[in-house]
Backbone as a printed PyTorch tensor [residue, N CA C, xyz], in Angstrom:
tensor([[[ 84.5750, 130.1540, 110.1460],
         [ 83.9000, 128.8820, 110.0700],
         [ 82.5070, 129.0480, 110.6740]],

        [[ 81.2460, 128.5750, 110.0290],
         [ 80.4040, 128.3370, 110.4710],
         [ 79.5870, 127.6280, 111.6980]],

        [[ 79.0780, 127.8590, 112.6860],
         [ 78.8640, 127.1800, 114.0870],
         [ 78.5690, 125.4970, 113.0560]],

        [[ 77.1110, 125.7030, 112.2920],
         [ 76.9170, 124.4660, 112.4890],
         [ 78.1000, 123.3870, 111.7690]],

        [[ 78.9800, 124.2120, 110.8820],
         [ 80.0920, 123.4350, 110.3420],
         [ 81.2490, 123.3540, 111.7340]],

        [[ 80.9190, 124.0850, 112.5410],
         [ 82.0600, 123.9160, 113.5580],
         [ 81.7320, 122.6860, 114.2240]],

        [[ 80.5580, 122.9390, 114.8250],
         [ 80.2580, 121.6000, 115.0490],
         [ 80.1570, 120.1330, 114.6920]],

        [[ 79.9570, 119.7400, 113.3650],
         [ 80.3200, 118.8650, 112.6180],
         [ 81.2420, 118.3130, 112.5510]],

        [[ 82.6870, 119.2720, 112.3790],
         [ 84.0590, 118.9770, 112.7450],
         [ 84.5880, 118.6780, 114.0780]],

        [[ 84.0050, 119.1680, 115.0030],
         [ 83.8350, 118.7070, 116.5390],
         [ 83.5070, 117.3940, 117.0000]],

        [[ 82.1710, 117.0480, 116.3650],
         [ 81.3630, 115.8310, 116.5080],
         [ 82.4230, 114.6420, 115.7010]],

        [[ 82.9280, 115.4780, 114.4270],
         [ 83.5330, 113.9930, 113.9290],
         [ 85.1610, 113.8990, 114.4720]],

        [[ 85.4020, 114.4520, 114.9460],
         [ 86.5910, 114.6470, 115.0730],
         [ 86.7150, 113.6460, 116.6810]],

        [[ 85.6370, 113.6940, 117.7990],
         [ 85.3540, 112.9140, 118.7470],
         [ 84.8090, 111.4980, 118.2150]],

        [[ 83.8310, 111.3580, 117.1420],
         [ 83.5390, 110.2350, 117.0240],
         [ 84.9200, 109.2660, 116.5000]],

        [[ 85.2280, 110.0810, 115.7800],
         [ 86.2770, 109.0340, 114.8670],
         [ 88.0220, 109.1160, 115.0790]],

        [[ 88.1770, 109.9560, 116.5560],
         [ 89.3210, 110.2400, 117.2460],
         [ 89.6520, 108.7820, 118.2040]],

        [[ 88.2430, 108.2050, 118.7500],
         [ 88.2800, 107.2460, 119.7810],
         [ 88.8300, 106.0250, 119.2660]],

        [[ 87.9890, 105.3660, 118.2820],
         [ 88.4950, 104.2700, 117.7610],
         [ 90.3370, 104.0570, 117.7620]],

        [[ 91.0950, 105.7000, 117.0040],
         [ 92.6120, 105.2610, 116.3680],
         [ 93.3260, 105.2840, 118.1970]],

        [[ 92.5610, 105.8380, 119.2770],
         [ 93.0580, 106.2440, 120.5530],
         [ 93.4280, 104.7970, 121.1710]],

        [[ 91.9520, 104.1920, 120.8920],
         [ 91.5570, 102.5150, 121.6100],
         [ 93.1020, 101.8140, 121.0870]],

        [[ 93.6860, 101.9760, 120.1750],
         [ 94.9930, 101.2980, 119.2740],
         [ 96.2680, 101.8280, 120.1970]],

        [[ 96.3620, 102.7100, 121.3400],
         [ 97.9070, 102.9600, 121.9420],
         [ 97.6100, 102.8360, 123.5600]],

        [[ 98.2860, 101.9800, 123.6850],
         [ 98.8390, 102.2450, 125.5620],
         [100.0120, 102.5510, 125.4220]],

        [[ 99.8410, 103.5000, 126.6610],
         [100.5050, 104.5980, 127.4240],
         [101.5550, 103.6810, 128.4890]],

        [[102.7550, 103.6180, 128.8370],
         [103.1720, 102.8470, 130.0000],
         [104.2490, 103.7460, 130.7950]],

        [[104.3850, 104.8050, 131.2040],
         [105.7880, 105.5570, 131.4620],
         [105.8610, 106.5540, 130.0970]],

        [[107.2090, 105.8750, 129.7830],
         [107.8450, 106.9670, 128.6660],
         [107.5610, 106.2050, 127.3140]],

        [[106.5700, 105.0970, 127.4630],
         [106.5880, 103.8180, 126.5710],
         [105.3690, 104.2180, 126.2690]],

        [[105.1460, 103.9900, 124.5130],
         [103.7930, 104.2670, 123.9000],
         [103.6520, 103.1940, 123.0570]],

        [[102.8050, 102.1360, 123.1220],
         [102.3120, 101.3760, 122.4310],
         [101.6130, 101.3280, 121.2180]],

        [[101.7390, 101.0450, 119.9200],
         [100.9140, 101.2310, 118.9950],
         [100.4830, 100.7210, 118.1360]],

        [[ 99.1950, 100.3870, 117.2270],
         [ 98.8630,  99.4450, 116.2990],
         [ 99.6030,  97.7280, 116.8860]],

        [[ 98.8640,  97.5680, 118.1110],
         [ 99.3640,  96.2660, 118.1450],
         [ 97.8760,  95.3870, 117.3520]],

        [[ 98.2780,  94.2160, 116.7870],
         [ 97.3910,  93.1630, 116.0450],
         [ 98.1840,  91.8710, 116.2560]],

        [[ 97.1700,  90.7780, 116.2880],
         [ 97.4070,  89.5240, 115.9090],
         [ 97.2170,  88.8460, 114.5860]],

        [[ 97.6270,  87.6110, 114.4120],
         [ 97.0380,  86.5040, 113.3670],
         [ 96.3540,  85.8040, 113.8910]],

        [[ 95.3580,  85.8180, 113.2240],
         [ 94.3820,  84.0660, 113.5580],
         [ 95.3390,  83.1590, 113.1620]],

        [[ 94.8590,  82.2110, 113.7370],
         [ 95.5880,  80.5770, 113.6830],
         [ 94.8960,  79.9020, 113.2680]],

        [[ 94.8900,  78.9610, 112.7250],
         [ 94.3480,  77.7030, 111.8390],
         [ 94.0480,  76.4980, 113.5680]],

        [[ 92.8180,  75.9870, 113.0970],
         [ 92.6850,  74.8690, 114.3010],
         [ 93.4310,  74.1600, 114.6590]],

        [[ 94.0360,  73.5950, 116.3150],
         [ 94.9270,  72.7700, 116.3480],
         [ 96.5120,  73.7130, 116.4890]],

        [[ 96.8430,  74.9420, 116.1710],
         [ 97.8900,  75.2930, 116.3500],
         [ 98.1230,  75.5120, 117.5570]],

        [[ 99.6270,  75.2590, 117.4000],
         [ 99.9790,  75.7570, 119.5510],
         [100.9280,  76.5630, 119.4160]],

        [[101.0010,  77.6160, 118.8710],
         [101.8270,  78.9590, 118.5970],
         [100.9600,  80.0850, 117.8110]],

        [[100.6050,  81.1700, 118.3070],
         [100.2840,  82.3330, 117.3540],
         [101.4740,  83.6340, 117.5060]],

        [[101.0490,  84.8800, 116.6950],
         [101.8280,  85.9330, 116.5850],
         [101.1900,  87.2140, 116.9900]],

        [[101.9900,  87.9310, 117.6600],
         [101.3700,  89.7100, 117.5480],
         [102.2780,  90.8540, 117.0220]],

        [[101.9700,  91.5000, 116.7350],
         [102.9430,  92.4210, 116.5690],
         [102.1160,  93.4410, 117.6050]],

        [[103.2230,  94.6940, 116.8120],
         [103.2100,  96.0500, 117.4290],
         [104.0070,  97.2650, 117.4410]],

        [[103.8080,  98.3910, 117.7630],
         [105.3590,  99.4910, 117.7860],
         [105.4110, 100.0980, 118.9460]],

        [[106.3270, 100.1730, 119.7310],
         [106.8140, 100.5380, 120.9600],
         [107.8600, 101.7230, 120.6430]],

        [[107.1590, 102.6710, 121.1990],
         [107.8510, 103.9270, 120.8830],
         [108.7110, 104.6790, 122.5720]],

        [[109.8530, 105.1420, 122.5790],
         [110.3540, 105.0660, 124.1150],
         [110.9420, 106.8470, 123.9540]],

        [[110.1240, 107.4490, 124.7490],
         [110.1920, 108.7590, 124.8770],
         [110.6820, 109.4890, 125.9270]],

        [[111.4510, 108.6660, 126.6740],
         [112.4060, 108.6250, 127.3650],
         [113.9910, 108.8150, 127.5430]],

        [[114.6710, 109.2070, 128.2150],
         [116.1730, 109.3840, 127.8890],
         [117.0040, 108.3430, 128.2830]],

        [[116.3000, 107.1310, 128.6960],
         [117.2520, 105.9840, 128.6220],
         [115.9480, 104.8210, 128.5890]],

        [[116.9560, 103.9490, 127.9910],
         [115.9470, 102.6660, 127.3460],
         [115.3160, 101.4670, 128.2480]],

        [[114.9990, 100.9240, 127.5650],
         [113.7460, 100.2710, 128.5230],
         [113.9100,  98.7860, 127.3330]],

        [[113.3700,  97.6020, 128.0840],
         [113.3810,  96.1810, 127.4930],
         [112.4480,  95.3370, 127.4500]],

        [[112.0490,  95.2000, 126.7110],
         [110.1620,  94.5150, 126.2770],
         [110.9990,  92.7750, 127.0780]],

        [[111.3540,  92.0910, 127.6240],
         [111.0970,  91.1030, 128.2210],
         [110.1880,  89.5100, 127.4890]],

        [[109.0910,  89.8160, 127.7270],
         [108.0310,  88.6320, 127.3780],
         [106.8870,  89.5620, 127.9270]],

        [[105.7460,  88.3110, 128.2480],
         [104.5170,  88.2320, 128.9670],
         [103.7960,  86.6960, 129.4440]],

        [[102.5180,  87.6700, 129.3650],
         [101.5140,  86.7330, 129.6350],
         [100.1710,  86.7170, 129.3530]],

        [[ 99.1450,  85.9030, 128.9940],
         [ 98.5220,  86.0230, 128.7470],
         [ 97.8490,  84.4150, 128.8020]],

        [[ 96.1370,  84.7710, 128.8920],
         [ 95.2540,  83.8640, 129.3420],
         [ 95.3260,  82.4850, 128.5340]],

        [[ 94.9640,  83.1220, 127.3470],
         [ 94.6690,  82.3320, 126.2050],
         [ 96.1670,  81.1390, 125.7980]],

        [[ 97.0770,  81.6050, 126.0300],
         [ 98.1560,  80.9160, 126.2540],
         [ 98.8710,  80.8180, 127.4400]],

        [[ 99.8070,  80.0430, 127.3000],
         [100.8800,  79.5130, 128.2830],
         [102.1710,  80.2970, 128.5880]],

        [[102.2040,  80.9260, 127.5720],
         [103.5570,  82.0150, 127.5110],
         [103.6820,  82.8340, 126.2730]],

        [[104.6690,  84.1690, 127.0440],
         [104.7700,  85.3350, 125.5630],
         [105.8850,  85.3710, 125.2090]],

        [[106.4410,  85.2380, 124.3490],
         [107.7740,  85.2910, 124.1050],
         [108.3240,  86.0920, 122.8090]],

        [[109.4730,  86.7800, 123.2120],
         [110.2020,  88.0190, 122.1870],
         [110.7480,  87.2590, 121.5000]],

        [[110.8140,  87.0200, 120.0000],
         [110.9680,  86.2270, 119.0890],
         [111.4430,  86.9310, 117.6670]],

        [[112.4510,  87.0640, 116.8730],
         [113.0410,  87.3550, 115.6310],
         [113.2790,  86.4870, 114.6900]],

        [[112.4640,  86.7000, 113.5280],
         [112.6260,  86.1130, 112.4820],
         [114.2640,  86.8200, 111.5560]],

        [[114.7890,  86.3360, 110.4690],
         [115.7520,  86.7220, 109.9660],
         [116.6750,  85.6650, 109.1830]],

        [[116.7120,  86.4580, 107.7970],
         [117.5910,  85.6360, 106.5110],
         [119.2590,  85.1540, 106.7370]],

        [[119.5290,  83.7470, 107.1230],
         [120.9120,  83.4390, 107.5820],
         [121.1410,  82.4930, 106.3220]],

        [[122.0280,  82.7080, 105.0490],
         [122.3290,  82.1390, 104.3570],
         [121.4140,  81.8590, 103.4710]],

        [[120.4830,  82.8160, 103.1270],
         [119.1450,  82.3850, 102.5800],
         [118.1090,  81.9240, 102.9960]],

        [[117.7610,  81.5760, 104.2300],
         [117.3430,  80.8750, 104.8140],
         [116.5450,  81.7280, 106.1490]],

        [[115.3010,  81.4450, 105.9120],
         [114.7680,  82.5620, 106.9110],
         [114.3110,  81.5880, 108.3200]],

        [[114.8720,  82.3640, 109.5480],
         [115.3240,  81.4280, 110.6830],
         [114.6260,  82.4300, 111.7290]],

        [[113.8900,  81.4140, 112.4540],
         [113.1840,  82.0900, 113.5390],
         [114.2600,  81.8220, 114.9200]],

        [[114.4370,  82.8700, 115.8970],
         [114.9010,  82.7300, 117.2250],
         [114.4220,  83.2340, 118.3930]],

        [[114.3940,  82.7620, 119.6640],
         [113.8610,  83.6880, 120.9170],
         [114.9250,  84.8300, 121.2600]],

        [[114.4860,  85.8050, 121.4240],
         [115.3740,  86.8210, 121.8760],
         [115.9450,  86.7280, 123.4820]],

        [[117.2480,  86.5010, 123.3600],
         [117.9210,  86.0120, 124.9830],
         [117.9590,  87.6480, 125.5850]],

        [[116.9030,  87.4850, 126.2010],
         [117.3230,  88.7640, 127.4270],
         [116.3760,  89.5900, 127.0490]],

        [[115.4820,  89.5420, 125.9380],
         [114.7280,  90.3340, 125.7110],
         [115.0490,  91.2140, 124.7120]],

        [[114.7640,  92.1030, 124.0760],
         [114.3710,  93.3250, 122.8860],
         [114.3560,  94.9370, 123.5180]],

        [[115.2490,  95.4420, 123.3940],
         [115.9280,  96.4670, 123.7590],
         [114.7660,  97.7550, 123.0940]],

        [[114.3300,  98.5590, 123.4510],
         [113.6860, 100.2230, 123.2920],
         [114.5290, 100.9640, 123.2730]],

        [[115.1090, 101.4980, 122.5290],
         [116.1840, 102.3890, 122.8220],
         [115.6270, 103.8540, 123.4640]],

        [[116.1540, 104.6700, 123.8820],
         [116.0740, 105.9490, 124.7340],
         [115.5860, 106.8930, 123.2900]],

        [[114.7520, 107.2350, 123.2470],
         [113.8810, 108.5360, 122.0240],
         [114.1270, 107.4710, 120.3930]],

        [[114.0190, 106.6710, 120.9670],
         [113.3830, 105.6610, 120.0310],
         [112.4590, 104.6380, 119.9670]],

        [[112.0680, 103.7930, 118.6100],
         [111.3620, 103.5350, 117.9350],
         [112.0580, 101.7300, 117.4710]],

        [[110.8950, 100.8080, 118.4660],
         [111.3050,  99.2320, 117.6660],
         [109.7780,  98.8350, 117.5540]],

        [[109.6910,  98.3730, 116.0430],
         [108.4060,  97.9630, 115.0700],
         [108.6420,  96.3610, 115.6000]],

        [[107.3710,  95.6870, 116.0680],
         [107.1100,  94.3250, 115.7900],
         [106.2690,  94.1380, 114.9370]],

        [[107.2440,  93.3800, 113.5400],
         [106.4880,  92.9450, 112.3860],
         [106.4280,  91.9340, 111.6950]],

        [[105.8980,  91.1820, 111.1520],
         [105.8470,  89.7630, 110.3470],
         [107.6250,  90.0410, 109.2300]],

        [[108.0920,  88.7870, 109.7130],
         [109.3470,  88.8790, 109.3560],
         [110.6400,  89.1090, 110.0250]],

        [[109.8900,  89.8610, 110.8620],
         [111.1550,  90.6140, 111.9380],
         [110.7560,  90.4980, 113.4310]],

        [[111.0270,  90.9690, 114.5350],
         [110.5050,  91.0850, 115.6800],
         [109.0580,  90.7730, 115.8070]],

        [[108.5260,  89.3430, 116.2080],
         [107.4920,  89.4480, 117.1640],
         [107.1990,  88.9930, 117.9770]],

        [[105.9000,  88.8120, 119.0220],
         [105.7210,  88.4410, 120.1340],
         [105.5130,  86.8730, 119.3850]],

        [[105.6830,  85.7900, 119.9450],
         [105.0760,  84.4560, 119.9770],
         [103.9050,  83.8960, 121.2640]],

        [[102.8260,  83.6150, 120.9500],
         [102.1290,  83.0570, 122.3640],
         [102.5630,  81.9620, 122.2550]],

        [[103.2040,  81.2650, 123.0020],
         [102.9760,  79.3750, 123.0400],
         [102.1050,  78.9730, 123.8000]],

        [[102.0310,  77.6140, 123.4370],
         [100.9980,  76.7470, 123.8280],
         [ 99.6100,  77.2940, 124.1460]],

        [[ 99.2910,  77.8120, 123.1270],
         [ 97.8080,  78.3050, 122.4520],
         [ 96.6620,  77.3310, 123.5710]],

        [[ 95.6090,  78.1330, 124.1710],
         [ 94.8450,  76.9330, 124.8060],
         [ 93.5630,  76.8510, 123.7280]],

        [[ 93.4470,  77.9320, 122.8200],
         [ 92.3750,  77.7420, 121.6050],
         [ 93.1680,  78.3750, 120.5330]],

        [[ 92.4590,  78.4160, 119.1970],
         [ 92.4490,  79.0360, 118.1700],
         [ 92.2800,  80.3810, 118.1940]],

        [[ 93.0260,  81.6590, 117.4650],
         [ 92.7910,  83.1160, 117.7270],
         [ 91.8420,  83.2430, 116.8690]],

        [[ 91.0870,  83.6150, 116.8970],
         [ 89.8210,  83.9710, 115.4110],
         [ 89.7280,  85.5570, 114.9890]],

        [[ 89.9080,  85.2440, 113.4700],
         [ 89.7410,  86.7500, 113.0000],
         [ 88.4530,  87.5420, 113.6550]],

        [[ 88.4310,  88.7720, 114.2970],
         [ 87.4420,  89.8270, 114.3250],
         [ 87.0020,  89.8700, 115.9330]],

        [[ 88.3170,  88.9210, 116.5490],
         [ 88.1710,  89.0330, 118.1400],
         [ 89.4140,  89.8630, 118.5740]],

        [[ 89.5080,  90.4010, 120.0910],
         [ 90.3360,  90.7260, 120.2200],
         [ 91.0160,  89.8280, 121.6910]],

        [[ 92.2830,  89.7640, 121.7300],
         [ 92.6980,  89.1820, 122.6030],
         [ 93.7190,  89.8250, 123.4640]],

        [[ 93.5760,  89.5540, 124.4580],
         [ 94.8540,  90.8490, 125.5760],
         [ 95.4000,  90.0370, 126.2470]],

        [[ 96.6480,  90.8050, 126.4040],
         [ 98.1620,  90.0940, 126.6800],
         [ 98.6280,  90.8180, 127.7960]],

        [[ 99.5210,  90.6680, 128.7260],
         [100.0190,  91.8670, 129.5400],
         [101.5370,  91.4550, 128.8450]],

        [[101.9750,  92.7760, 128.4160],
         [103.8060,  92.6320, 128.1580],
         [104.5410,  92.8850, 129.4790]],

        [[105.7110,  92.2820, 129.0580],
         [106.0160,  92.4770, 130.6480],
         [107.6330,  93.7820, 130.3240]],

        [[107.8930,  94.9530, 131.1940],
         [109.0720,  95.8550, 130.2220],
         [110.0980,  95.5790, 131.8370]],

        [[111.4380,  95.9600, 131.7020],
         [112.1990,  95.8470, 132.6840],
         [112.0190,  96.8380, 133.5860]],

        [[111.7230,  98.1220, 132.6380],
         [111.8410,  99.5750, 133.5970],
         [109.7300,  99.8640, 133.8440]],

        [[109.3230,  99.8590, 132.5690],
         [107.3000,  99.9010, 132.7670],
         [106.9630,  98.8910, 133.6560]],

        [[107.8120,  97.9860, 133.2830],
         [106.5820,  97.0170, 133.9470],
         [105.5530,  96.1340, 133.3050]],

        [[104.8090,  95.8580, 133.8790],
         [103.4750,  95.2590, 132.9820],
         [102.7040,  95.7900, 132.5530]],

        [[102.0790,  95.6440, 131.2080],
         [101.2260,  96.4710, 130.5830],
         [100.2230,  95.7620, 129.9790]],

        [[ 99.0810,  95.9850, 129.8890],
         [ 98.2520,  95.7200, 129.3700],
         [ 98.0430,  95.9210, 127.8820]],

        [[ 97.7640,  94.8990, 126.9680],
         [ 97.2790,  95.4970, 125.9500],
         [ 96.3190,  94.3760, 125.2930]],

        [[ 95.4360,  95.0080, 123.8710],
         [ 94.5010,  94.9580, 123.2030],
         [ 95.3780,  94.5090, 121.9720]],

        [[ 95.1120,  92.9160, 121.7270],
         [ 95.0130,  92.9160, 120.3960],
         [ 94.0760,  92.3960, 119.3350]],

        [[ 93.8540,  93.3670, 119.0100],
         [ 92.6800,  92.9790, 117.6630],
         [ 93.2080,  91.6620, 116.6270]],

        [[ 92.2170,  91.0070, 116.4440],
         [ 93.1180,  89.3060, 115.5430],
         [ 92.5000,  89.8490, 113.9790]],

        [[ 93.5080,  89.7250, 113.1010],
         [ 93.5730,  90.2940, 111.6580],
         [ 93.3230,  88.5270, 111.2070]],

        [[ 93.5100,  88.0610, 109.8450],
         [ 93.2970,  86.8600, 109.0870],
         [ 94.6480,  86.2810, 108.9070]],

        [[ 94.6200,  84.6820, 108.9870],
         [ 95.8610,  84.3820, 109.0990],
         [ 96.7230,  84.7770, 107.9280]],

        [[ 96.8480,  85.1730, 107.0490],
         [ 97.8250,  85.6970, 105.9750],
         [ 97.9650,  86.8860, 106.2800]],

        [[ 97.1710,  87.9910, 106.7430],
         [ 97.5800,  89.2940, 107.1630],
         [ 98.4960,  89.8420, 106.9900]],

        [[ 99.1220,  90.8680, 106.5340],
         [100.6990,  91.3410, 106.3030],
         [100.3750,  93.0950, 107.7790]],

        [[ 99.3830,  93.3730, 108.0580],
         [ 99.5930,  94.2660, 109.3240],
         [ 97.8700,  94.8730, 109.7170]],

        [[ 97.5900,  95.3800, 110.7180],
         [ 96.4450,  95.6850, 111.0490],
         [ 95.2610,  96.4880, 110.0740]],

        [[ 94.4320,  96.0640, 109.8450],
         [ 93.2770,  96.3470, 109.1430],
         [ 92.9590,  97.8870, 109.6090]],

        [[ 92.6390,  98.6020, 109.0490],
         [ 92.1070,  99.9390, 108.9880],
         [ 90.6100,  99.7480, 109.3390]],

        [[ 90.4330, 100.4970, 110.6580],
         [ 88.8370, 100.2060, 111.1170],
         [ 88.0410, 100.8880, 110.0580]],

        [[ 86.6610, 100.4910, 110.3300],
         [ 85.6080, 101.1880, 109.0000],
         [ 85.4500, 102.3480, 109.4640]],

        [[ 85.4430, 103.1060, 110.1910],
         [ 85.1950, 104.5910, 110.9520],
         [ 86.4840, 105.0720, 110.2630]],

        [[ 87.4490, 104.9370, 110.1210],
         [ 88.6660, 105.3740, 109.9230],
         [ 88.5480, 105.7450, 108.6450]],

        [[ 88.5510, 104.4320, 107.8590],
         [ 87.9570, 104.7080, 106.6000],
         [ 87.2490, 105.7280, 106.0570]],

        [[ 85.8660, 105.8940, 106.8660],
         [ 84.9900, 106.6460, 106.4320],
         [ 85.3010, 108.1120, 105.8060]],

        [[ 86.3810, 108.6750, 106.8650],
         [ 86.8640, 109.8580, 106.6660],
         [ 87.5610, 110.2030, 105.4460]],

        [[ 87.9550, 109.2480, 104.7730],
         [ 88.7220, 109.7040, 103.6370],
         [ 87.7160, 110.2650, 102.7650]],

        [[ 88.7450, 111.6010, 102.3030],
         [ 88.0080, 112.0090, 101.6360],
         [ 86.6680, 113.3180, 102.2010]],

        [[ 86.9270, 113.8150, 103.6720],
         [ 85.7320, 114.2290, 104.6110],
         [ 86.9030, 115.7270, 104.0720]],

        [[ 86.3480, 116.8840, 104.5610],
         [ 86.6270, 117.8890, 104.1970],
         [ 86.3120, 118.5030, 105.9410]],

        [[ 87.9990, 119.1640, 106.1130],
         [ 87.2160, 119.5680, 107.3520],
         [ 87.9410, 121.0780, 107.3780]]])
């Protein structure tokens, strides 16, 4: 390989490494990932986040709730089809990580709920939450707010760029 092509691949490989990095906290044996929100429509007093919590650990760990500014409370929440009928519930006791596993929070299925919203989430802000885990603890995280129809986190434009880069 060529220096100045080495370098190139160096340079982009730092520029456009940071952005997908900014997307995971670290908590213990707990790895956070692609967490995002929905914007909310004015006037709502409930929004959503997701996320994937990955547990690299040999015994499991329990996402709990949180907290956060912008609302009043975080709450572990499952959507799910009962008789046809798609039925939202709070999770009693919290949402289990299993030990060298893998639980997705996603539209439809597992997600966080904020209640009692003190504003509107707006697409292209980000808003941070601390989760709260039984065994981590509290954690901090970043969520970027996607558009209220959203089906999962937007692909940054840096990210993008690369397709298609030859390295």
């Amino acid at each position: 390989m060529k220096r100045s092509h080495a370098l190139t691949v160096a340079f982009a490989l730092t520029v456009f490494a940071f952005p997908a990095l900014a997307q995971e906290t670290k908590a213990g044996d707990l790895t956070i990932q692609r967490p995002w929100a929905r914007a909310t429509p004015k006037g709502a007093d409930i929004g959503a986040g997701y996320l994937e919590i990955r547990n690299a650990g040999a015994a499991p760990d329990r996402l709990t709730g949180g907290s956060a500014d912008f609302a009043s409370g975080v709450e572990v929440h499952e959507m799910k089809m009962d008789n046809g009928v798609m039925k939202m519930r709070l999770v009693q006791g919290g949402l289990e990580i299993p030990a060298h596993g893998t639980v997705k929070l996603a539209p439809s299925g597992y997600h966080l709920m904020f209640t009692g919203l003190k504003r509107p989430l707006v697409k292209g802000e980000t808003i941070k939450a601390t989760l709260t885990f039984e065994h981590a603890g509290p954690v901090a995280v970043d969520f970027p707010v996607q558009g209220i129809g959203a089906a999962g986190p937007a692909a940054s434009p840096k990210s993008d760029s690369m397709k298609g880069m030859k390295m």
